[in-house]
Short mmCIF file of C-alpha atoms in Angstrom, two decimals:
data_model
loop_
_atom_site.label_atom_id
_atom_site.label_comp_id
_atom_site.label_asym_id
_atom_site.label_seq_id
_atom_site.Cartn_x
_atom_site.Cartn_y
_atom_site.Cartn_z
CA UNK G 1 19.75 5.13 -6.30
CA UNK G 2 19.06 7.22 -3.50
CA UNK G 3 17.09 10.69 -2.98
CA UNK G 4 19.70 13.58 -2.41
CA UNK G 5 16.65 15.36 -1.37
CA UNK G 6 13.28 13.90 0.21
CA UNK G 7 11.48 17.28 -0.39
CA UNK G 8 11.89 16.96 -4.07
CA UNK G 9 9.21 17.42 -5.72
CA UNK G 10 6.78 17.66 -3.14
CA UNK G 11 5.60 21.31 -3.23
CA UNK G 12 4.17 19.99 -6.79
CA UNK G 13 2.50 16.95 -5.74
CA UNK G 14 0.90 19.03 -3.27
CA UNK G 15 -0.24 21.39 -5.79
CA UNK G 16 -1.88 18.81 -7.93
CA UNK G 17 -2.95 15.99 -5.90
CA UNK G 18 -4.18 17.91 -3.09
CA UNK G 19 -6.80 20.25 -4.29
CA UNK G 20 -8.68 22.26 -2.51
CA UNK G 21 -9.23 23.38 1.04
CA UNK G 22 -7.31 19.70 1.88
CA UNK G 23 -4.47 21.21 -0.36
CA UNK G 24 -4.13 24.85 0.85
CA UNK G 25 -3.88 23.37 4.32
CA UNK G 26 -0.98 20.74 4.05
CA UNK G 27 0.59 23.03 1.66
CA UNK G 28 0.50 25.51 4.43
CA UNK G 29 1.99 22.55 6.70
CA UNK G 30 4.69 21.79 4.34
CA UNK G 31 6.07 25.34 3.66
CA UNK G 32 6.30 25.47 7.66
CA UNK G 33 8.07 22.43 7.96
CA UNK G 34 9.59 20.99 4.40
CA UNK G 35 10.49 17.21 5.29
CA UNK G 36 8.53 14.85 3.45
CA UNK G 37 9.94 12.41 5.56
CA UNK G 38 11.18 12.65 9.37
CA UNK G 39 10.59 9.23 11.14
CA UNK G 40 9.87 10.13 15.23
CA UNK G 41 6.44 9.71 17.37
CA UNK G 42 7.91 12.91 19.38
CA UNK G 43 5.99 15.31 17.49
CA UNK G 44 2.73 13.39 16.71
CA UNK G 45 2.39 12.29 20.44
CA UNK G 46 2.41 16.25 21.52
CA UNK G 47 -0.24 16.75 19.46
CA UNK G 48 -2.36 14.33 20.11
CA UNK G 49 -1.76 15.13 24.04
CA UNK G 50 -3.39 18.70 22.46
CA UNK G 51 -5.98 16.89 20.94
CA UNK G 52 -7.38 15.18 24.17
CA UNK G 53 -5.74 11.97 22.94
CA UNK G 54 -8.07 10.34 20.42
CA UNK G 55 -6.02 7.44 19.47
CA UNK G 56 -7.02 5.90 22.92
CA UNK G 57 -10.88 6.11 21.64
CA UNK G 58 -10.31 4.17 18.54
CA UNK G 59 -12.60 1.16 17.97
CA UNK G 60 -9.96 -2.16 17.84
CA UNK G 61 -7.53 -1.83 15.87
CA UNK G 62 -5.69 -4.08 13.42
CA UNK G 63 -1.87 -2.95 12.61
CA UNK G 64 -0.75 -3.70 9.05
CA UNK G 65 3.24 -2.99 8.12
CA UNK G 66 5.62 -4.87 6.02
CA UNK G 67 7.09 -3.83 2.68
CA UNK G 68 4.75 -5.68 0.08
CA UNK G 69 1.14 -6.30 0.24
CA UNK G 70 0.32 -3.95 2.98
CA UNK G 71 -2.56 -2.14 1.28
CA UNK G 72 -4.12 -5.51 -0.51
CA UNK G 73 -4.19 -7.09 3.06
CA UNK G 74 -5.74 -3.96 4.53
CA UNK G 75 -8.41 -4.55 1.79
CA UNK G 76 -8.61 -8.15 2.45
CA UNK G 77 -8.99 -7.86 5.89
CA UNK G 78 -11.41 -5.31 5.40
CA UNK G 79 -13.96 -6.86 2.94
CA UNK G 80 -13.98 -10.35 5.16
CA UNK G 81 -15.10 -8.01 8.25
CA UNK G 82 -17.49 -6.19 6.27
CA UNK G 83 -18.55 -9.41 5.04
CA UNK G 84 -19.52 -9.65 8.66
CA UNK G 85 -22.02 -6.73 8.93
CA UNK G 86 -19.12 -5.03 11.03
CA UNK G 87 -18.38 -0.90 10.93
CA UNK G 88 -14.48 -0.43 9.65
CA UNK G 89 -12.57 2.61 9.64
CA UNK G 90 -9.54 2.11 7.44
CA UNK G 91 -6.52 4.62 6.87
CA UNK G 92 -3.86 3.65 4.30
CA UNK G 93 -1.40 5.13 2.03
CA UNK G 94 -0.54 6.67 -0.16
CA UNK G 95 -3.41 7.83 -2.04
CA UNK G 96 -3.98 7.35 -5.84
CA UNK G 97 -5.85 10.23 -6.93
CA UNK G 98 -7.91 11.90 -3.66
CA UNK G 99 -6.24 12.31 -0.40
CA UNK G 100 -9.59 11.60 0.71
CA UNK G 101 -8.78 7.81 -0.21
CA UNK G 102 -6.37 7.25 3.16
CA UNK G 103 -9.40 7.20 5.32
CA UNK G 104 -12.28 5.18 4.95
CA UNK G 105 -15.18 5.77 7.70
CA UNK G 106 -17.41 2.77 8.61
CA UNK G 107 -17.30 1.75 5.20
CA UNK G 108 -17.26 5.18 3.13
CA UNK G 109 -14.61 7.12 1.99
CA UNK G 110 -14.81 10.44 3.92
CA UNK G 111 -15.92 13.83 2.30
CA UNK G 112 -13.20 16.23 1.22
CA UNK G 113 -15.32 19.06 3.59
CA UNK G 114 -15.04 17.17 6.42
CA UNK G 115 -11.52 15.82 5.99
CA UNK G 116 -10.60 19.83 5.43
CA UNK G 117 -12.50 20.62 8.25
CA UNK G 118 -10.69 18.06 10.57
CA UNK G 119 -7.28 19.00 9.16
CA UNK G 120 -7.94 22.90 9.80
CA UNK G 121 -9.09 21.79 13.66
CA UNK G 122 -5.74 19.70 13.78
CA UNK G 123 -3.84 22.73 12.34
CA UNK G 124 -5.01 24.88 14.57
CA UNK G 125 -4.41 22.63 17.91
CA UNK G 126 -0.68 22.14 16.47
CA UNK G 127 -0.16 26.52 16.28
CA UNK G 128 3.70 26.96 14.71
CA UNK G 129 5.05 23.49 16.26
CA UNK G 130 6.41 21.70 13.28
CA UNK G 131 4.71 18.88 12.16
CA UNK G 132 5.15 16.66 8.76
CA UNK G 133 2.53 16.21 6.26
CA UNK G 134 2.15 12.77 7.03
CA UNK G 135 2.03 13.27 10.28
CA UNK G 136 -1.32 16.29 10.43
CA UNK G 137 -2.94 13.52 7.94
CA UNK G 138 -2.68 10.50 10.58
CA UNK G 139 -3.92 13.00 13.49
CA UNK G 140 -6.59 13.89 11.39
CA UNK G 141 -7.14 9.88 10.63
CA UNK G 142 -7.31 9.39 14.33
CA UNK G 143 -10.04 12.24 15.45
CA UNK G 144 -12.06 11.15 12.43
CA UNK G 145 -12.10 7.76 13.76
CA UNK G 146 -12.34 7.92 17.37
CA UNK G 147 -15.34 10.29 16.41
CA UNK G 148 -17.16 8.01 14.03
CA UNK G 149 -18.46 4.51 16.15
CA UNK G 150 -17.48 1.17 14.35
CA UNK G 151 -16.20 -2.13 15.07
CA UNK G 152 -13.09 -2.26 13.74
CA UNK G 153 -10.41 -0.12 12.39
CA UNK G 154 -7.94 -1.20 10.24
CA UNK G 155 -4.16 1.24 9.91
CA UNK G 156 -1.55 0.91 7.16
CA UNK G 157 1.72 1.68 8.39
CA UNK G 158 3.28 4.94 6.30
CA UNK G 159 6.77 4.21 6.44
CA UNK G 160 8.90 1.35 8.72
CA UNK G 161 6.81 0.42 11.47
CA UNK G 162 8.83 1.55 14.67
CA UNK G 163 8.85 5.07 14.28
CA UNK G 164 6.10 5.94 12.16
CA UNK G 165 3.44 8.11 12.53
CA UNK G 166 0.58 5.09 13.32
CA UNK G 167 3.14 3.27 15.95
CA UNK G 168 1.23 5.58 18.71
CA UNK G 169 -1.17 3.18 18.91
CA UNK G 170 -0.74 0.75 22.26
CA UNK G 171 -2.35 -2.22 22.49
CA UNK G 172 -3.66 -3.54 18.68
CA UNK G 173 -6.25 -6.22 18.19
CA UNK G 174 -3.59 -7.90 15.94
CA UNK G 175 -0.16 -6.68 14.47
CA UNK G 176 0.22 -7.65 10.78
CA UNK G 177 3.41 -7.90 9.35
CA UNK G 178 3.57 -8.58 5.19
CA UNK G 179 6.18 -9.75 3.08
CA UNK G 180 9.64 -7.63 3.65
CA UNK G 181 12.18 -6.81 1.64
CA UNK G 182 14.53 -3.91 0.69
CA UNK G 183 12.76 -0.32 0.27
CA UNK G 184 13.49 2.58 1.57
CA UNK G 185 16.61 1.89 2.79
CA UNK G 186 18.08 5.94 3.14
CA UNK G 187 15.54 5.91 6.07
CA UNK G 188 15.03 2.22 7.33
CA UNK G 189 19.16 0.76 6.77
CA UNK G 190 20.70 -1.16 4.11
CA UNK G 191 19.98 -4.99 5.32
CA UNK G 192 17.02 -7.09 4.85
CA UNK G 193 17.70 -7.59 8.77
CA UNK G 194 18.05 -3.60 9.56
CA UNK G 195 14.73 -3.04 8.06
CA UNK G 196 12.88 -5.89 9.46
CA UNK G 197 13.79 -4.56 12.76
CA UNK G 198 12.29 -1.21 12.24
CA UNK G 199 9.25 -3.25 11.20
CA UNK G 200 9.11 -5.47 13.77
CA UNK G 201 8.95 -2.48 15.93
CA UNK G 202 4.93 -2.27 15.68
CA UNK G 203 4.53 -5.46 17.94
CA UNK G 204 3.16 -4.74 21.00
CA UNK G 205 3.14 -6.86 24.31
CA UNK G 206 0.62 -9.43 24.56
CA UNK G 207 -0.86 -8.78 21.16
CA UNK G 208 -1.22 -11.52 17.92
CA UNK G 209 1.09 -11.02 15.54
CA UNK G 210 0.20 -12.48 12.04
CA UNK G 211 3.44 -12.82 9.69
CA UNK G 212 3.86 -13.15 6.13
CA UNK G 213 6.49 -16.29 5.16
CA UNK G 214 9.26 -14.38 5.57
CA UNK G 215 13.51 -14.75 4.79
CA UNK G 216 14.70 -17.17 7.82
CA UNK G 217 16.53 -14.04 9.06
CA UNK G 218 13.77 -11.69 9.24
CA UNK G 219 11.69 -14.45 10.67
CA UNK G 220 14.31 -15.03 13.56
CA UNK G 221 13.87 -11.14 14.26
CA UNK G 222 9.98 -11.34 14.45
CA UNK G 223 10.30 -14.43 16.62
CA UNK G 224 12.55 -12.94 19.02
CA UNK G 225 10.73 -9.44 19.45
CA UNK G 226 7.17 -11.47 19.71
CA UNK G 227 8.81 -13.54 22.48
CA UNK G 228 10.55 -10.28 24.46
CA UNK G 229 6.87 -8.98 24.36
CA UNK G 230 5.02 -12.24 25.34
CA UNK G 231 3.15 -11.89 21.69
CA UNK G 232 1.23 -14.81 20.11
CA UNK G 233 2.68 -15.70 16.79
CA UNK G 234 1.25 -17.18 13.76
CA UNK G 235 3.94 -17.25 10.62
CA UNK G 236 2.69 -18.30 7.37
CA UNK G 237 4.43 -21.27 6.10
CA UNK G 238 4.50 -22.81 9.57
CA UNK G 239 1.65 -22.24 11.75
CA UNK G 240 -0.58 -21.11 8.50
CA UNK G 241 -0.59 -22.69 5.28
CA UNK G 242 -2.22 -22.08 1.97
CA UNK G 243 -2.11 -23.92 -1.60
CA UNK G 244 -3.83 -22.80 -5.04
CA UNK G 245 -5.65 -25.67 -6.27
CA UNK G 246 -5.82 -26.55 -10.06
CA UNK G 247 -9.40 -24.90 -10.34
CA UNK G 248 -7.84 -21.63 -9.52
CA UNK G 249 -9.40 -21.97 -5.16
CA UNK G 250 -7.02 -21.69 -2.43
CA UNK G 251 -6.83 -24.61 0.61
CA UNK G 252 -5.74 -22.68 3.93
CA UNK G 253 -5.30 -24.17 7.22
CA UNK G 254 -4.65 -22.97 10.30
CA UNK G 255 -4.62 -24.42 14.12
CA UNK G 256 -8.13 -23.29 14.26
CA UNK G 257 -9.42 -25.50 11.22
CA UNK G 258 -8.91 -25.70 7.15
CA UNK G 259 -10.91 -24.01 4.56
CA UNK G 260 -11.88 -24.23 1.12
CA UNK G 261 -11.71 -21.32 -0.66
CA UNK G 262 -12.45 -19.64 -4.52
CA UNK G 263 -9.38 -17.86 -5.78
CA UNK G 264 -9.74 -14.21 -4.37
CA UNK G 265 -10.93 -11.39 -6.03
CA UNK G 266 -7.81 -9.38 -6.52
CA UNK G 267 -5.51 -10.71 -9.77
CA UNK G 268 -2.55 -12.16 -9.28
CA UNK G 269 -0.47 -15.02 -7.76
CA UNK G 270 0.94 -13.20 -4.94
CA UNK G 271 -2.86 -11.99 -3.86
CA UNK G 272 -2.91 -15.56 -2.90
CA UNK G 273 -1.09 -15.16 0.11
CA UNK G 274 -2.07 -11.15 1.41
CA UNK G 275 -5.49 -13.27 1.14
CA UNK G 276 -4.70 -16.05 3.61
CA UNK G 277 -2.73 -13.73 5.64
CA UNK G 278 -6.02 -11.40 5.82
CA UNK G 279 -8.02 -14.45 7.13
CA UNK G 280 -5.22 -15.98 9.38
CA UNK G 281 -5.36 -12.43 10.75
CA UNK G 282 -9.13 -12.66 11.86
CA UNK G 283 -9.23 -16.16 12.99
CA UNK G 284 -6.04 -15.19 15.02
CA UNK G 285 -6.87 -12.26 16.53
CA UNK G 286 -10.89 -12.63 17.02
CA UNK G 287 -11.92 -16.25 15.83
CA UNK G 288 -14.64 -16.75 18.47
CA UNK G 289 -16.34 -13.73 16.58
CA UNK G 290 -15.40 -14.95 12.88
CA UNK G 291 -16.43 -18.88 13.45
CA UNK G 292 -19.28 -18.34 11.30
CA UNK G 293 -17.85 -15.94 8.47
CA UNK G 294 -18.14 -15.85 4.78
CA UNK G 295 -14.45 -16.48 4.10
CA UNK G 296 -15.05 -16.65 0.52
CA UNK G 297 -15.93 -12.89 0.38
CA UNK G 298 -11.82 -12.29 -0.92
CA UNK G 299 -13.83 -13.04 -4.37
CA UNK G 300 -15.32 -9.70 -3.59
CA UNK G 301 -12.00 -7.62 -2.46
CA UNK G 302 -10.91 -4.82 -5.25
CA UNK G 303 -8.36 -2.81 -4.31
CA UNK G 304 -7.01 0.06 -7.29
CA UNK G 305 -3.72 0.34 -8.91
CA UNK G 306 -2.77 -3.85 -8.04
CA UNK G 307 -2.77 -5.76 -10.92
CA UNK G 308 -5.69 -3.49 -12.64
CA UNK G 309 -7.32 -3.68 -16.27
CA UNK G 310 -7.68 -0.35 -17.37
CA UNK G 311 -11.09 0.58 -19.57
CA UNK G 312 -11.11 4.32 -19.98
CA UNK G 313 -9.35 6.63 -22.55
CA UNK G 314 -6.07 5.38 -22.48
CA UNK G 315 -7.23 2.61 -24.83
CA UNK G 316 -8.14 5.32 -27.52
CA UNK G 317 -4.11 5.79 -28.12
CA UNK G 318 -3.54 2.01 -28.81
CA UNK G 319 -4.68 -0.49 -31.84
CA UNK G 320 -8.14 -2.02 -30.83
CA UNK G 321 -8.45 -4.73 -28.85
CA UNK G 322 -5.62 -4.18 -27.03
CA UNK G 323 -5.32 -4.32 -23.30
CA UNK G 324 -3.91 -1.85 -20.82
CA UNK G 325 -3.08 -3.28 -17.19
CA UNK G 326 -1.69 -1.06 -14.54
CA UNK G 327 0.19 -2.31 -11.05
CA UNK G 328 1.79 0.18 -8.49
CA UNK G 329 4.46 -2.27 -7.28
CA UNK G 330 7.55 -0.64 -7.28
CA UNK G 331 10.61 -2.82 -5.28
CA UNK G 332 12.30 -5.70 -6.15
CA UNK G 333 10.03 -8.01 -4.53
CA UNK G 334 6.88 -6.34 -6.14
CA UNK G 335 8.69 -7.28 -9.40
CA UNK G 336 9.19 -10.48 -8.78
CA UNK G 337 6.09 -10.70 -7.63
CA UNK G 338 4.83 -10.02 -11.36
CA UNK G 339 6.38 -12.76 -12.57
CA UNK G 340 4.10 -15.73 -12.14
CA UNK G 341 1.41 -13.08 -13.83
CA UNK G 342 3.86 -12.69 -16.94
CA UNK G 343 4.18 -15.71 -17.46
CA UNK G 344 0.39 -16.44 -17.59
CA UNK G 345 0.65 -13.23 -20.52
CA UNK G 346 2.94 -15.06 -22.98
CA UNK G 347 0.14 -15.52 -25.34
CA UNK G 348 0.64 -11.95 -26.76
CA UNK G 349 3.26 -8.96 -27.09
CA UNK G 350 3.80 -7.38 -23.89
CA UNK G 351 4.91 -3.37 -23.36
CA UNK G 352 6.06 -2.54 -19.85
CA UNK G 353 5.52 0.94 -19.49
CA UNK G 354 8.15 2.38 -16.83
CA UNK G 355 8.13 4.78 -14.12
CA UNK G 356 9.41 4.73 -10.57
CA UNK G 357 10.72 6.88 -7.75
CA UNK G 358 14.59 8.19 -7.30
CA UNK G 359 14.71 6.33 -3.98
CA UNK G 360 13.71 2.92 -5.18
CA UNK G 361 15.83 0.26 -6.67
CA UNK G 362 15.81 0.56 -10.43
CA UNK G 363 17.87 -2.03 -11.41
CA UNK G 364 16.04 -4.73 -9.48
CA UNK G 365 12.90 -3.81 -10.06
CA UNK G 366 13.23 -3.63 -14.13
CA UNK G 367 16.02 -6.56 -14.27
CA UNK G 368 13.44 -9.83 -13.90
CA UNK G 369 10.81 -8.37 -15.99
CA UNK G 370 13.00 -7.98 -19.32
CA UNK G 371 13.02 -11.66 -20.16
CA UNK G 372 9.06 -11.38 -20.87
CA UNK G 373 8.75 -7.88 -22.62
CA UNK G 374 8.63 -7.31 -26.25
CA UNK G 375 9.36 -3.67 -25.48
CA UNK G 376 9.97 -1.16 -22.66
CA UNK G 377 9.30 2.73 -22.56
CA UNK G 378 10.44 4.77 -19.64
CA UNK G 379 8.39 7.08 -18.55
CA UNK G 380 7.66 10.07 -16.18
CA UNK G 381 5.09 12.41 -15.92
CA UNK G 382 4.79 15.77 -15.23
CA UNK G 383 3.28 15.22 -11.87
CA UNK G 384 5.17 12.13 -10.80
CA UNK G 385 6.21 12.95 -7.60
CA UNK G 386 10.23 12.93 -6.20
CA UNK G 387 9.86 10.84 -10.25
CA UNK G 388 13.35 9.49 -12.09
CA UNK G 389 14.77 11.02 -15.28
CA UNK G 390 13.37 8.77 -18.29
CA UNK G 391 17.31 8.93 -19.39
CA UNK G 392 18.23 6.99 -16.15
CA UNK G 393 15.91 4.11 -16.51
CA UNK G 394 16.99 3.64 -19.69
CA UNK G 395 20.55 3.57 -18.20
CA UNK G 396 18.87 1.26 -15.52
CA UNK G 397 16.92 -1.23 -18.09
CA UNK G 398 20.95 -1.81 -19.76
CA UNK G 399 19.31 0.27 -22.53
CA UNK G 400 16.93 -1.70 -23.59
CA UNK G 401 14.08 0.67 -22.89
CA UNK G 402 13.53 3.57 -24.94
CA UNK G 403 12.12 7.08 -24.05
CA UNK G 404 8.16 7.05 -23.80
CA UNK G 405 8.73 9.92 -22.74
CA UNK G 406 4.91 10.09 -20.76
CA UNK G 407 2.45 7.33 -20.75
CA UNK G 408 0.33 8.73 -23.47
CA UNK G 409 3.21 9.61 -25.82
CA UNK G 410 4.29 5.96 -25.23
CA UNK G 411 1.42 4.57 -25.77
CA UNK G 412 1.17 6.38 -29.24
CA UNK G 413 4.32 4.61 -30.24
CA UNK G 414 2.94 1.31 -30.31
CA UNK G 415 1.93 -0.77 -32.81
CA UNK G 416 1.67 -4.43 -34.37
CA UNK G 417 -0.30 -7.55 -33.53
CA UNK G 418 -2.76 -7.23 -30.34
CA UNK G 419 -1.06 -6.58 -27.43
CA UNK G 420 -1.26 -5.97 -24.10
CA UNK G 421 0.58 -3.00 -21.99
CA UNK G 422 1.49 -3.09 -18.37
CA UNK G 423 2.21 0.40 -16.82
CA UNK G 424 4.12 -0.33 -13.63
CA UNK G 425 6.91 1.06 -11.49
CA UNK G 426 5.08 3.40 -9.12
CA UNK G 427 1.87 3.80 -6.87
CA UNK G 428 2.27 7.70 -7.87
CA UNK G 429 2.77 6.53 -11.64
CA UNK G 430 -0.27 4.40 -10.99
CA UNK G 431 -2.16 7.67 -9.73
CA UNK G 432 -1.54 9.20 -12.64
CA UNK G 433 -2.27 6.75 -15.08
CA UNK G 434 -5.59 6.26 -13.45
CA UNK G 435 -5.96 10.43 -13.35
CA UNK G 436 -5.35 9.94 -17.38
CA UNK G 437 -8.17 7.00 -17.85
CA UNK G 438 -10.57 9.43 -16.19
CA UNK G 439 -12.68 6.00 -15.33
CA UNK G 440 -11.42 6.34 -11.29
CA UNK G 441 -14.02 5.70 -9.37
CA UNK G 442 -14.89 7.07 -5.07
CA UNK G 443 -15.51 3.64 -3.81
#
């Protein structure tokens, strides 16, 4: 299914999530120029011009985009460096709970004052031009880091990788490129190979590229744009390999050396490989600083919403001594990528609580995780952005799912021998669940 209408929704969302001065100010920007969505660098390059140009002051950067995995690797990547002693700037999205969560400042999420502050500067500089939401936040991202001294900084693509808002910057430290698959295909095209072109569009001449094991015809279209642009390339699988050995540890190996490694600290078997790619990235791109690293810090890597046990007041709405897991995946691949995890669950009941998106593919996201539920609720709540109708992913799930209809209404239906619930679907789902546990913590 497809959105009819990318705005939908999102004068809500901004109501709610946004709060605040941050929220008066991109509500402001929205109401002047509704999309949600409108890939070009045409607008964001004016007004950066405006604002002196800061993305040419950044510290080095490292460019993550892909489909799956891009915000685990970012925080991969990020706890080996810090690991280091280094100063890393990080933007990703989307946020959970805070906006303020996109941008991380030498090692601290930044204040909401001074992310309002910057936004209001970056409003002003941009007078009536129109400008996306996504697009003010990534300026703002930019002065805040060029600003701020550190030794790395570390971008999540938004959306695609050619046209989005963080392709402005020219010359990376490394491009990263995770595991890609179908999402958002009304914006990006319908083929595995139309979309991998769009990401692919983030390499830059001269500059490492890292890759994910990809399809062999998405790999083909990395190859070929790394060799038009005279770009190193290291592809997992072939120049970088990684195995999970029986004591739960990881052996990588790379042309630089192999390494021995405990099982990282985020759950689940895909983490596995955003890990290695996270270290093939460093010893890639800037080995002769990393020859001495603590690679094992990926025991020390959290990253919210991936794979997460739950603690807070959710539990007080199921039997005790149940458990409550949450996991914003929320494509085919992410659900797929559950699998190895579900498998692992099979010595209880398991309740897959549902939520997702209108633009994302229902059908094969749900379809491979029936086999290993006991039940399924759809669910959707009230501030859910651009959120499905409960009735259609029931329609979606072959009716096997019922109506939650919300997560805490559905979790009130539930009953029986200990358990264990996974909440899944959505990264805005996941923001709300974790908005409902009131246990989110400002990291």
């Amino acid at each position: 299914m497809t959105p009819s209408n990318p705005t939908q929704g999102q004068p809500a969302r901004l109501a709610s999530e946004y709060s605040g001065a941050v929220g008066k100010i991109l509500a402001r920007v929205q109401a002047a120029y509704p999309k949600y969505i409108d890939l070009s660098l045409d607008r964001l390059t004016t007004l950066l011009h405006r604002l002196g140009n800061p993305e040419r002051s950044l510290p080095p950067v490292i460019h993550v985009g892909g489909t799956n995995g891009k915000g685990s690797t970012c925080a991969f990547i990020r706890t080996l460096a810090e690991a280091r002693q280094w100063r890393v700037h990080v933007m990703t999205s989307p946020h959970l709970v805070s906006v303020t969560e996109r941008f991380r400042l030498a090692g601290a999420l930044v204040q909401e004052d001074v992310l309002a502050a910057t936004l209001e500067e970056v409003e002003a500089v941009n007078g009536d031009a129109p400008i996306t939401v996504f697009e003010i936040l990534t300026a703002a991202g930019f002065l805040l880091f060029a600003r701020e001294p550190a030794d790395l900084a570390i971008i999540e693509v938004g959306l695609g990788g050619r046209l989005d808002a963080t392709n402005v910057v020219s010359a990376p430290l490394a491009s990263v490129i995770t595991p890609i698959g179908l999402d958002h295909q009304s914006f990006l095209g319908d083929s595995i190979t139309e979309i991998a072109r769009e990401k692919a569009g983030i390499i830059k001449p001269h500059c490492p590229v890292i890759s994910a094991a990809q399809d062999a015809a998405v790999t083909q279209i990395i190859e070929a744009a790394a060799t038009t642009l005279g770009a190193p390339l290291w592809v997992m699988g072939r120049d970088v390999t990684y195995r999970v050995l029986p004591d739960g540890g990881m052996a990588y190996s790379d042309p630089h050396g192999d390494l021995t490694l405990p099982a990282p600290g985020l759950i689940g078997q895909h983490q596995y490989g955003n890990a290695a790619l996270a270290i093939a990235t460093l010893r890639g791109a800037v080995n002769d600083r990393m020859q001495n690293a603590d690679w094992a810090a990926i025991t020390q890597t959290q990253w919210p919403g991936r794979l997460q046990k739950l603690g807070g007041s959710l539990l007080s709405h199921v039997p005790p001594g149940w458990d409550i897991w949450l996991d914003g995946g929320h494509n085919p691949h992410a659900g797929h990528a559950l699998l190895p995890t579900l498998r692992n669950w099979q010595d209880r009941p398991l309740h897959l609580l549902i939520g997702m998106k209108s633009s994302k593919d229902i059908e094969g996201f749900i379809r491979p995780l029936l086999p290993y539920a006991t039940s399924v609720l759809a669910v959707m709540e009230p501030d859910q952005y651009d959120a499905i109708s409960v009735a259609d992913i029931v329609a979606a799930s072959g009716h096997v799912a019922i109506p939650g209809p919300d997560i805490v209404s559905a979790l009130k239906k539930l009953s029986g021998e200990t358990g264990r619930v996974l909440i899944c679907g959505s990264l805005y789902l996941a923001g709300a669940a974790l908005r409902r546990d009131n246990v989110f913590e400002r990291a």
